Coordinates of C-alpha atoms in Angstrom, one line a residue:
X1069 CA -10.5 -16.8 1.0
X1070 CA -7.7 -18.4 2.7
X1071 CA -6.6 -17.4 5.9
X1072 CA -4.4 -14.1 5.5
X1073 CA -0.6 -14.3 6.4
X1074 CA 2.9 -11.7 6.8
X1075 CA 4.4 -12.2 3.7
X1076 CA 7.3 -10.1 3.9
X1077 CA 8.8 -7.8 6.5
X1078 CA 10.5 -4.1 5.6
X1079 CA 12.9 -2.4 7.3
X1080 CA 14.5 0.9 6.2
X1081 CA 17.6 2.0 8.8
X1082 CA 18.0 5.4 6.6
X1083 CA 14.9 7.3 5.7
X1084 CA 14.6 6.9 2.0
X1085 CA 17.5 4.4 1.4
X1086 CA 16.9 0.7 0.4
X1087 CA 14.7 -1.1 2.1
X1088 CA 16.0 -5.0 3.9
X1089 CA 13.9 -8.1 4.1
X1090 CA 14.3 -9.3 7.2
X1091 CA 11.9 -12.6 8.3
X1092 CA 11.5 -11.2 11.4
X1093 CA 11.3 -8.1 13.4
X1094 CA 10.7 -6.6 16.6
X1095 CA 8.1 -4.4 17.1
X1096 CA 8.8 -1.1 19.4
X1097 CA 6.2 1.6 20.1
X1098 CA 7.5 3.6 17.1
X1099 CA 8.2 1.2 14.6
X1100 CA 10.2 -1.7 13.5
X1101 CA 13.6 -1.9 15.2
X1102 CA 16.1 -0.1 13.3
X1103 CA 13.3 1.2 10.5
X1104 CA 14.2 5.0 10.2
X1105 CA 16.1 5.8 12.7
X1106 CA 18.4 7.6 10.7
X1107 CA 18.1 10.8 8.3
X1108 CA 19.9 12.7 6.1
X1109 CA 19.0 16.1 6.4
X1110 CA 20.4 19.3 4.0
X1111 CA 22.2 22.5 5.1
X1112 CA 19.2 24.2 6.1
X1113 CA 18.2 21.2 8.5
X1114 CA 15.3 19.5 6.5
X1115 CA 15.3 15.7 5.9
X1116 CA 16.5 15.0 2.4
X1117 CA 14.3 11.9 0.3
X1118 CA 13.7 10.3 -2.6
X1119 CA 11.3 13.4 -3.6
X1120 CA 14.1 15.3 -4.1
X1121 CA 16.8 12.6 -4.3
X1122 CA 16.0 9.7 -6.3
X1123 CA 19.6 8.2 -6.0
X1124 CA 18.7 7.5 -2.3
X1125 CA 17.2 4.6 -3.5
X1126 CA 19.9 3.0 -4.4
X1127 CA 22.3 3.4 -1.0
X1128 CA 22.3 0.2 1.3
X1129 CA 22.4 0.8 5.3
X1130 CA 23.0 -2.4 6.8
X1131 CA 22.6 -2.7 10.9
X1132 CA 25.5 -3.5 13.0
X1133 CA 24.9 -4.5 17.0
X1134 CA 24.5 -1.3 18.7
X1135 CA 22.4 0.5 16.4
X1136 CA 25.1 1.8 13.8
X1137 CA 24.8 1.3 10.3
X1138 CA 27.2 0.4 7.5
X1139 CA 26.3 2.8 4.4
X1140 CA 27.1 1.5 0.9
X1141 CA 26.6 2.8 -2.1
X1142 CA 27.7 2.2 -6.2
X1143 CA 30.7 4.1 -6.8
X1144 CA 31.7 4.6 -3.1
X1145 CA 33.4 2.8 -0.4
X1146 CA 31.3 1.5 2.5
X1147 CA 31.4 3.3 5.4
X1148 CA 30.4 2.2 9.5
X1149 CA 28.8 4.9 11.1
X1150 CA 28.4 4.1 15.4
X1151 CA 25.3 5.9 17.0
X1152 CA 26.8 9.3 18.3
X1153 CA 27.0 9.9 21.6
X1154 CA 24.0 12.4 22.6
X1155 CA 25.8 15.2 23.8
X1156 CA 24.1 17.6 21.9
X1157 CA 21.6 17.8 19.7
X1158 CA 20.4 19.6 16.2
X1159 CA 17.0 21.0 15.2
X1160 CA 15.8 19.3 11.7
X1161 CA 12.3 19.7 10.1
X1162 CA 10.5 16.8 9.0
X1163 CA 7.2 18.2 7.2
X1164 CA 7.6 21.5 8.4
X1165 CA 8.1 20.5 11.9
X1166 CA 11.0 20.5 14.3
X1167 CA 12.5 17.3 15.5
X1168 CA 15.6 17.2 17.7
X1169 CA 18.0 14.8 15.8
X1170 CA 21.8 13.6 16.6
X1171 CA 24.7 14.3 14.4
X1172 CA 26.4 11.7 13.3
X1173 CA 30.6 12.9 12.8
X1174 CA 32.4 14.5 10.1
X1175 CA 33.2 11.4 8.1
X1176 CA 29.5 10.3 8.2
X1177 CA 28.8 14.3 6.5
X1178 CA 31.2 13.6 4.0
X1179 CA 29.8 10.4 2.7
X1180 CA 26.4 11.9 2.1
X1181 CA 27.2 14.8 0.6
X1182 CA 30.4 13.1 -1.9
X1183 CA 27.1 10.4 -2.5
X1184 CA 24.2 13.1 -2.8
X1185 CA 26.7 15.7 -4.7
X1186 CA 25.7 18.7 -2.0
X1187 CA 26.1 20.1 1.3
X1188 CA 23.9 17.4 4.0
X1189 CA 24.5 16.0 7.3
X1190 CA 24.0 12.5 8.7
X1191 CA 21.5 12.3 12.1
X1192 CA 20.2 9.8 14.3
X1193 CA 17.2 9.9 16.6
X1194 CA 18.4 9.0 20.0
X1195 CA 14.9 8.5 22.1
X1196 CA 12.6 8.1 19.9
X1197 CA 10.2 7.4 23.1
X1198 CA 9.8 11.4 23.1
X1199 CA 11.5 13.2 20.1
X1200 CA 8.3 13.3 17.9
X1201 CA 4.5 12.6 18.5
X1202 CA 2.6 11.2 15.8
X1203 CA 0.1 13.4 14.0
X1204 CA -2.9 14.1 17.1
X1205 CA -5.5 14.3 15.2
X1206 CA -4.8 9.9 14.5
X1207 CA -3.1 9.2 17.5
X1208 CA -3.5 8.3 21.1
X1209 CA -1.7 10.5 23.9
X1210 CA 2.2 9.7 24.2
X1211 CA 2.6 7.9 20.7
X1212 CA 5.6 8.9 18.9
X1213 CA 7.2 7.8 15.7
X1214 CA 10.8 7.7 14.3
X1215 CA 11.9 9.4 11.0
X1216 CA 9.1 7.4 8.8
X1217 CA 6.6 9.8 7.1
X1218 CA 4.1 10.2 9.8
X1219 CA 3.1 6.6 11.3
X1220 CA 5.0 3.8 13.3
X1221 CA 4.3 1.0 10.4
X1222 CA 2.4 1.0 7.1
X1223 CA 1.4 -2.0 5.9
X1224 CA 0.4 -2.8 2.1
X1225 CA -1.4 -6.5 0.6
X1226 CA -0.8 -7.8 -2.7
X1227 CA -3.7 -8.6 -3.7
X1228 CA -4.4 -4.7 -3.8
X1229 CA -1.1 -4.4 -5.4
X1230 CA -2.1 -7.0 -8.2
X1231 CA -5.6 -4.9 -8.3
X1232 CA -3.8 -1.4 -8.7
X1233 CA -1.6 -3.5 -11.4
X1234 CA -4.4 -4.3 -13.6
X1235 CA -6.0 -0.8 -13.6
X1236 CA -2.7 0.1 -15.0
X1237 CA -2.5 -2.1 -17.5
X1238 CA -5.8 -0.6 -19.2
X1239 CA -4.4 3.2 -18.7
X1240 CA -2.1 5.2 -20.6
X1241 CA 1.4 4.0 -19.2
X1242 CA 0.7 0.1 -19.2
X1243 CA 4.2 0.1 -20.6
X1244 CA 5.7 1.0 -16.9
X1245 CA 3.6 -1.9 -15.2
X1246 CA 3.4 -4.0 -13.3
X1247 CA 4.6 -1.8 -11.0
X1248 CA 6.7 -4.3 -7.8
X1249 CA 5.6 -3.6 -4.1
X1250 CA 8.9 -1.9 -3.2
X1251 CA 7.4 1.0 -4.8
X1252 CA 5.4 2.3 -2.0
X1253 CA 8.1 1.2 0.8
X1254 CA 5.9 -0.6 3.0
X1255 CA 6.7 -2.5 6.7
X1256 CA 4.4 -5.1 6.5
X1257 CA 3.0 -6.8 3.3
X1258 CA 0.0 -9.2 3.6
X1259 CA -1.1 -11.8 1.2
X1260 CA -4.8 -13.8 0.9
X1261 CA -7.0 -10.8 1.7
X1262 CA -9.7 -9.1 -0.9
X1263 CA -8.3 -6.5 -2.8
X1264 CA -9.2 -3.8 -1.2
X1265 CA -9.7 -4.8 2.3
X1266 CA -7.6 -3.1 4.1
X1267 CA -9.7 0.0 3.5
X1268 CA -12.4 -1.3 5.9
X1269 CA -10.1 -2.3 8.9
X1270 CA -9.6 -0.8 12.2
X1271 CA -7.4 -2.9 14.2
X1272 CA -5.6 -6.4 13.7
X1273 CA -3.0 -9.3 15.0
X1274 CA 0.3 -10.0 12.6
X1275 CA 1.1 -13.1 14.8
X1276 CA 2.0 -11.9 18.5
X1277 CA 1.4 -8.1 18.1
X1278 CA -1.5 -5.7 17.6
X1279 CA -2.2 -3.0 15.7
X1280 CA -4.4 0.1 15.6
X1281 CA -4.8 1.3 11.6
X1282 CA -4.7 5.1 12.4
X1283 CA -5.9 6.0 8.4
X1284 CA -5.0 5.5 4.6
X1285 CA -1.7 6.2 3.6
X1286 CA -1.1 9.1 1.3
X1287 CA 1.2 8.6 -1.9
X1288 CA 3.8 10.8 -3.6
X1289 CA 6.4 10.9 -6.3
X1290 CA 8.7 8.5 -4.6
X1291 CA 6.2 6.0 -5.5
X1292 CA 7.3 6.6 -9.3
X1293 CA 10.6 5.9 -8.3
X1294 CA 12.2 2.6 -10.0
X1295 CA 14.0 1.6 -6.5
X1296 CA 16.2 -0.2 -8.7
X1297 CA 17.5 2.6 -10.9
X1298 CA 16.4 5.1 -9.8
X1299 CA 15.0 6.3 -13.0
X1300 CA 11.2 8.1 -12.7
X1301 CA 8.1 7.6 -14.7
X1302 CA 3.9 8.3 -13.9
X1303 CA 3.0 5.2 -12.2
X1304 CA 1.4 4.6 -9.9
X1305 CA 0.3 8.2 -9.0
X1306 CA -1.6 8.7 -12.7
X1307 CA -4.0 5.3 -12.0
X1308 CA -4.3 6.4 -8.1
X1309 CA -5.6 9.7 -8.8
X1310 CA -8.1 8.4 -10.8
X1311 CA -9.3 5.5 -8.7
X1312 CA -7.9 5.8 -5.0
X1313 CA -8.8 9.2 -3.6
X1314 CA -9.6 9.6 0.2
X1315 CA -9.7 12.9 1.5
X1316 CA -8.2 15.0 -1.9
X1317 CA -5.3 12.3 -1.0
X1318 CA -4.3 9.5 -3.7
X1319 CA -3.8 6.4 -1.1
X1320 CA -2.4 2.8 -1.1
X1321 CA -2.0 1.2 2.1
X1322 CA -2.7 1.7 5.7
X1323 CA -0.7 3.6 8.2
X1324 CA -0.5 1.8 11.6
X1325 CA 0.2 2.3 15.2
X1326 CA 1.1 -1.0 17.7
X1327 CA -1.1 -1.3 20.8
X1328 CA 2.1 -3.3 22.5
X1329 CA 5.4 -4.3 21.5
X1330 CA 6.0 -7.8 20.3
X1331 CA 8.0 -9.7 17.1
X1332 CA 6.7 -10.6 14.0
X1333 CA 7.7 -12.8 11.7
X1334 CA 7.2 -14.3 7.8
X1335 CA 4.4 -16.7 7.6
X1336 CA 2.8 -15.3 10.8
X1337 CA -1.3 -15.3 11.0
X1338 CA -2.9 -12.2 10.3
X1339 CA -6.4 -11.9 12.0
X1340 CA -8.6 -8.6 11.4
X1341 CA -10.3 -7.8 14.7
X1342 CA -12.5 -4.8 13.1

């Protein structure tokens, strides 16, 4: 096999809006820098997705210097959004738990809910060093995470992407493959491993930085979600469920947590420690 490297780097500033491509990216204690920060959350105070938005998918948040974003979106005029000052803060649920979130101001409100045709709001996690511990049950004392789904990173390898591609090719919906990696929204995506491998490591080095895989990364709907239209179909959660099951779970990927802080970049070595 050749030596495994980073063949891409992910960064999502909105939870559930288009991913970027940076070639590099700094790694904090709760994720990529800038990677889901922001949220949009609904009347009621839960964060808002592609499960129950699909359009998300097709709004852009590009970073501006000081952590704001610039929101864009087909039909609508972009819009610059600065971090909010912290002054107060807002109860949101994420999962069924409460996370204390910024609000972002009116005009910020207005431009989700004119995009998402509803009633939704616009937040920001200020200190992510405290607002929300990852899961304890895969996670070491004082390790939080930002808005993602439950981990800091999650990284993905094509070679299990082309493997999952050919086991839908011989199913009933071969028509909607192959299936392209922004599917499953990953952080990190490797390339010259097994397919497969990733399912038997613990811990690993993407160039400078270290990384502690906490466990397998659960899959939903989103994944059906064309990130280019928006439009829905069954893959990949009909070929998962009937060849990637851990724990009543269908999985692709693994969810990880850095042991430091560091940068990593495209082309960077990837060495599996355990």
């Amino acid at each position: 096999m050749p030596t495994p490297v980073l063949r891409s780097v992910h960064v999502h500033p909105v939870k559930s809006m288009r991913a970027l491509a940076p070639t590099a990216a700094e790694v904090q204690p709760w994720g990529l820098a800038d990677d889901r920060r922001w949220a949009v959350v609904d009347a009621a105070g839960g964060i808002v997705t592609q499960r129950r938005h699909p359009r998300m998918a097709l709004a852009t948040a590009e970073p501006v210097p000081g952590g704001g974003v610039v929101l864009s979106a087909p039909g609508h005029p972009p819009l610059t959004v600065e971090v909010p000052h912290p002054t107060s803060t807002i109860t949101v649920e994420i999962f069924d738990k409460p996370v204390e979130a910024v609000p972002a101001g009116p005009e910020a409100a207005a431009w989700v809910s004119a995009y998402l045709e509803g009633d939704f709001r616009f937040v920001h996690m200020d200190a992510p060093e405290h607002r929300r511990p990852v899961d304890p049950d895969y996670a070491r004392p004082g390790e939080t995470v930002s808005f993602a789904d439950g981990y800091p990173l999650l990284v993905a390898t094509t070679t299990s992407l082309d493997a999952l591609n050919s086991l839908i090719a011989q199913g009933d919906h071969a028509d909607e493959g192959p299936l392209p990696m922004n599917r499953f929204r990953p952080n990190l995506v490797i390339e010259g491993t097994a397919p497969w491998a990733e399912d038997g490591w613990t811990r690993l080095t993407v160039g400078e930085v270290t990384f502690r895989v906490a466990r397998p990364c659960g899959r939903c709907v989103v994944t059906t979600t064309d990130q280019l239209t928006a439009e829905r179909g069954k893959e990949p959660l009909r070929t998962l469920a009937r060849h990637r099951k851990s724990d009543g779970r269908v999985v692709f990927g693994q969810n990880l947590v850095p042991e430091h802080t560091g940068t990593v970049r495209v082309g960077d070595e990837v060495k599996i420690l355990d």
